[in-house]
Structure formats: C-alpha cells, structure tokens
Short mmCIF file of C-alpha atoms in Angstrom, two decimals:
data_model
loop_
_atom_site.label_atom_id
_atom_site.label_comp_id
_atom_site.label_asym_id
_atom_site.label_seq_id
_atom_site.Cartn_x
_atom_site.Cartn_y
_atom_site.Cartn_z
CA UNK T 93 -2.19 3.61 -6.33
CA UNK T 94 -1.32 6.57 -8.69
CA UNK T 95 -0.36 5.53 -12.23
CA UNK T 96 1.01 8.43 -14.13
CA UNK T 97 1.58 6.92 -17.70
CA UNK T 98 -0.25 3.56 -19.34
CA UNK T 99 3.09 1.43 -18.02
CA UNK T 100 2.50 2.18 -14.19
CA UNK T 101 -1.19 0.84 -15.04
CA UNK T 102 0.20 -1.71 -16.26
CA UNK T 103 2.70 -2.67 -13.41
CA UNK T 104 0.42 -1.53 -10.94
CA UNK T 105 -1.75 -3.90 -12.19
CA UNK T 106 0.89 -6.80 -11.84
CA UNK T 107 1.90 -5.30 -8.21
CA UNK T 108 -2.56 -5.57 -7.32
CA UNK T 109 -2.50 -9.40 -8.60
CA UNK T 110 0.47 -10.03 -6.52
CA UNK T 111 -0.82 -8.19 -3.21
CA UNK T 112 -3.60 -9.97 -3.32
CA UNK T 113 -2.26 -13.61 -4.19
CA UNK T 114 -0.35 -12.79 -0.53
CA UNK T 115 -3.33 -10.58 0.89
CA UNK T 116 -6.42 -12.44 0.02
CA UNK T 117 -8.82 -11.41 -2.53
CA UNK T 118 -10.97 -9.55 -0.21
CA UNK T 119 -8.19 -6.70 -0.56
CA UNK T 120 -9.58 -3.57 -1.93
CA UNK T 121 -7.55 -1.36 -4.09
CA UNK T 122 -8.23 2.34 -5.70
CA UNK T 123 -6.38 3.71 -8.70
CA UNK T 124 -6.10 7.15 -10.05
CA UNK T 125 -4.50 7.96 -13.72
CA UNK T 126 -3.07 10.95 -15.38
CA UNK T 127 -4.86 9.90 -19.08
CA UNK T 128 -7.52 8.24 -20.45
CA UNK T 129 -6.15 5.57 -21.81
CA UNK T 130 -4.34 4.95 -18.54
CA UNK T 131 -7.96 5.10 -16.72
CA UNK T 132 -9.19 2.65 -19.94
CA UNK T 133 -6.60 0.19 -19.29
CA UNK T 134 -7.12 -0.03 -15.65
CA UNK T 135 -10.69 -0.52 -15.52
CA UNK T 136 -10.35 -3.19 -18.50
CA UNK T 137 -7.37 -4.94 -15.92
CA UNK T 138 -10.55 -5.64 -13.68
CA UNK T 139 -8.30 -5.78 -10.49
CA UNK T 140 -9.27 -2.13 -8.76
CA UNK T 141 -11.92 -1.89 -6.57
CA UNK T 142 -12.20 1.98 -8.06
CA UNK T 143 -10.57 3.67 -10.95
CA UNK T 144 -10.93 7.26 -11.96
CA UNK T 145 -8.79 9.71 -13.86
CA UNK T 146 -7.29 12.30 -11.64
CA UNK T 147 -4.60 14.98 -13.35
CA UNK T 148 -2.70 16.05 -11.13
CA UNK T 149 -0.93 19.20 -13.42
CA UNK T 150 -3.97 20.96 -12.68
CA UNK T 151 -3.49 22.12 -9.10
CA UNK T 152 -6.95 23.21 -8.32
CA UNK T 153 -8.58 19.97 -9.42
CA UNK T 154 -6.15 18.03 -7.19
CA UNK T 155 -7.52 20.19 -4.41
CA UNK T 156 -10.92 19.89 -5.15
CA UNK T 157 -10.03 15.80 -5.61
CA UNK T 158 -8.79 15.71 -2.15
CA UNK T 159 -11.71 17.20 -0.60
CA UNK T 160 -14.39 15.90 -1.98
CA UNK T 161 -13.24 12.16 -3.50
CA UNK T 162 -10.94 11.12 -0.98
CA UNK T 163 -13.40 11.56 1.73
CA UNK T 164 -16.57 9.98 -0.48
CA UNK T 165 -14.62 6.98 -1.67
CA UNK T 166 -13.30 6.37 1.91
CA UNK T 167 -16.67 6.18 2.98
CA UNK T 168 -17.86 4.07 0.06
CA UNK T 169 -15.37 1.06 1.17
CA UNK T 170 -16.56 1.70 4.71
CA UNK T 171 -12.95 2.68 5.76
CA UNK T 172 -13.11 4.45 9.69
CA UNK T 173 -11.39 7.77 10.01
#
C-alpha cells in the first residue's frame, strides 16, 4: 500500500485492521510513504509487516526502488516469483 500524505497512512491503516479482521492476522502487509512523518505514523500504527519511505517525485530513486527493494522484500516474506 502506497500512502502519499499522513491521511492515506492513516486510512490505510484502518483499511490493514479491516483486511485482516476478514483475512486472518497472518496477512502480511508492506507500506511505502511520500514523508517522514507519513513513514513515522505508519510504523507507530504497528499494523505493516514493512514500512519504508519511498518518494516517488524523484524518478531515479523510484527506479532504483523497484529494482533493488521490490525484489529483496519479496524475498524477505518468502513470496515465489
């Protein structure tokens, strides 16, 4: 889940408790922010599996996220490609 401002943490965060009232709470979820507060807010919500800031107005850091994270956190929650 991509939160781009401190209220999409926030509803994400509502939107995670939900999922997993449904899901079970073996669900796993990963969130990116925009801003640090956004990435402070998250990881204080407790509900993410993984939270890291990721600004995506920078273009080559969003590539360099997507080749190198993506592929490292996919293998981190033992996810099959």
């Amino acid at each position: 889940i991509h939160a781009s401002s401190v209220g999409e943490v926030n509803l994400s965060v509502q939107l995670v408790k939900s999922l997993k009232e449904k899901m079970g709470e073996n669900i796993r979820f990963i969130t990116t922010t925009m801003t640090v507060t956004g990435l402070k807010n998250a990881k204080q919500a407790g509900v993410f599996h993984y939270t890291t800031l990721v600004p995506f107005d920078i273009s080559f850091l969003v590539k360099r996220f997507f080749r190198i994270f993506i592929v490292f956190i996919c293998k981190r929650m033992n996810f099959v490609f």
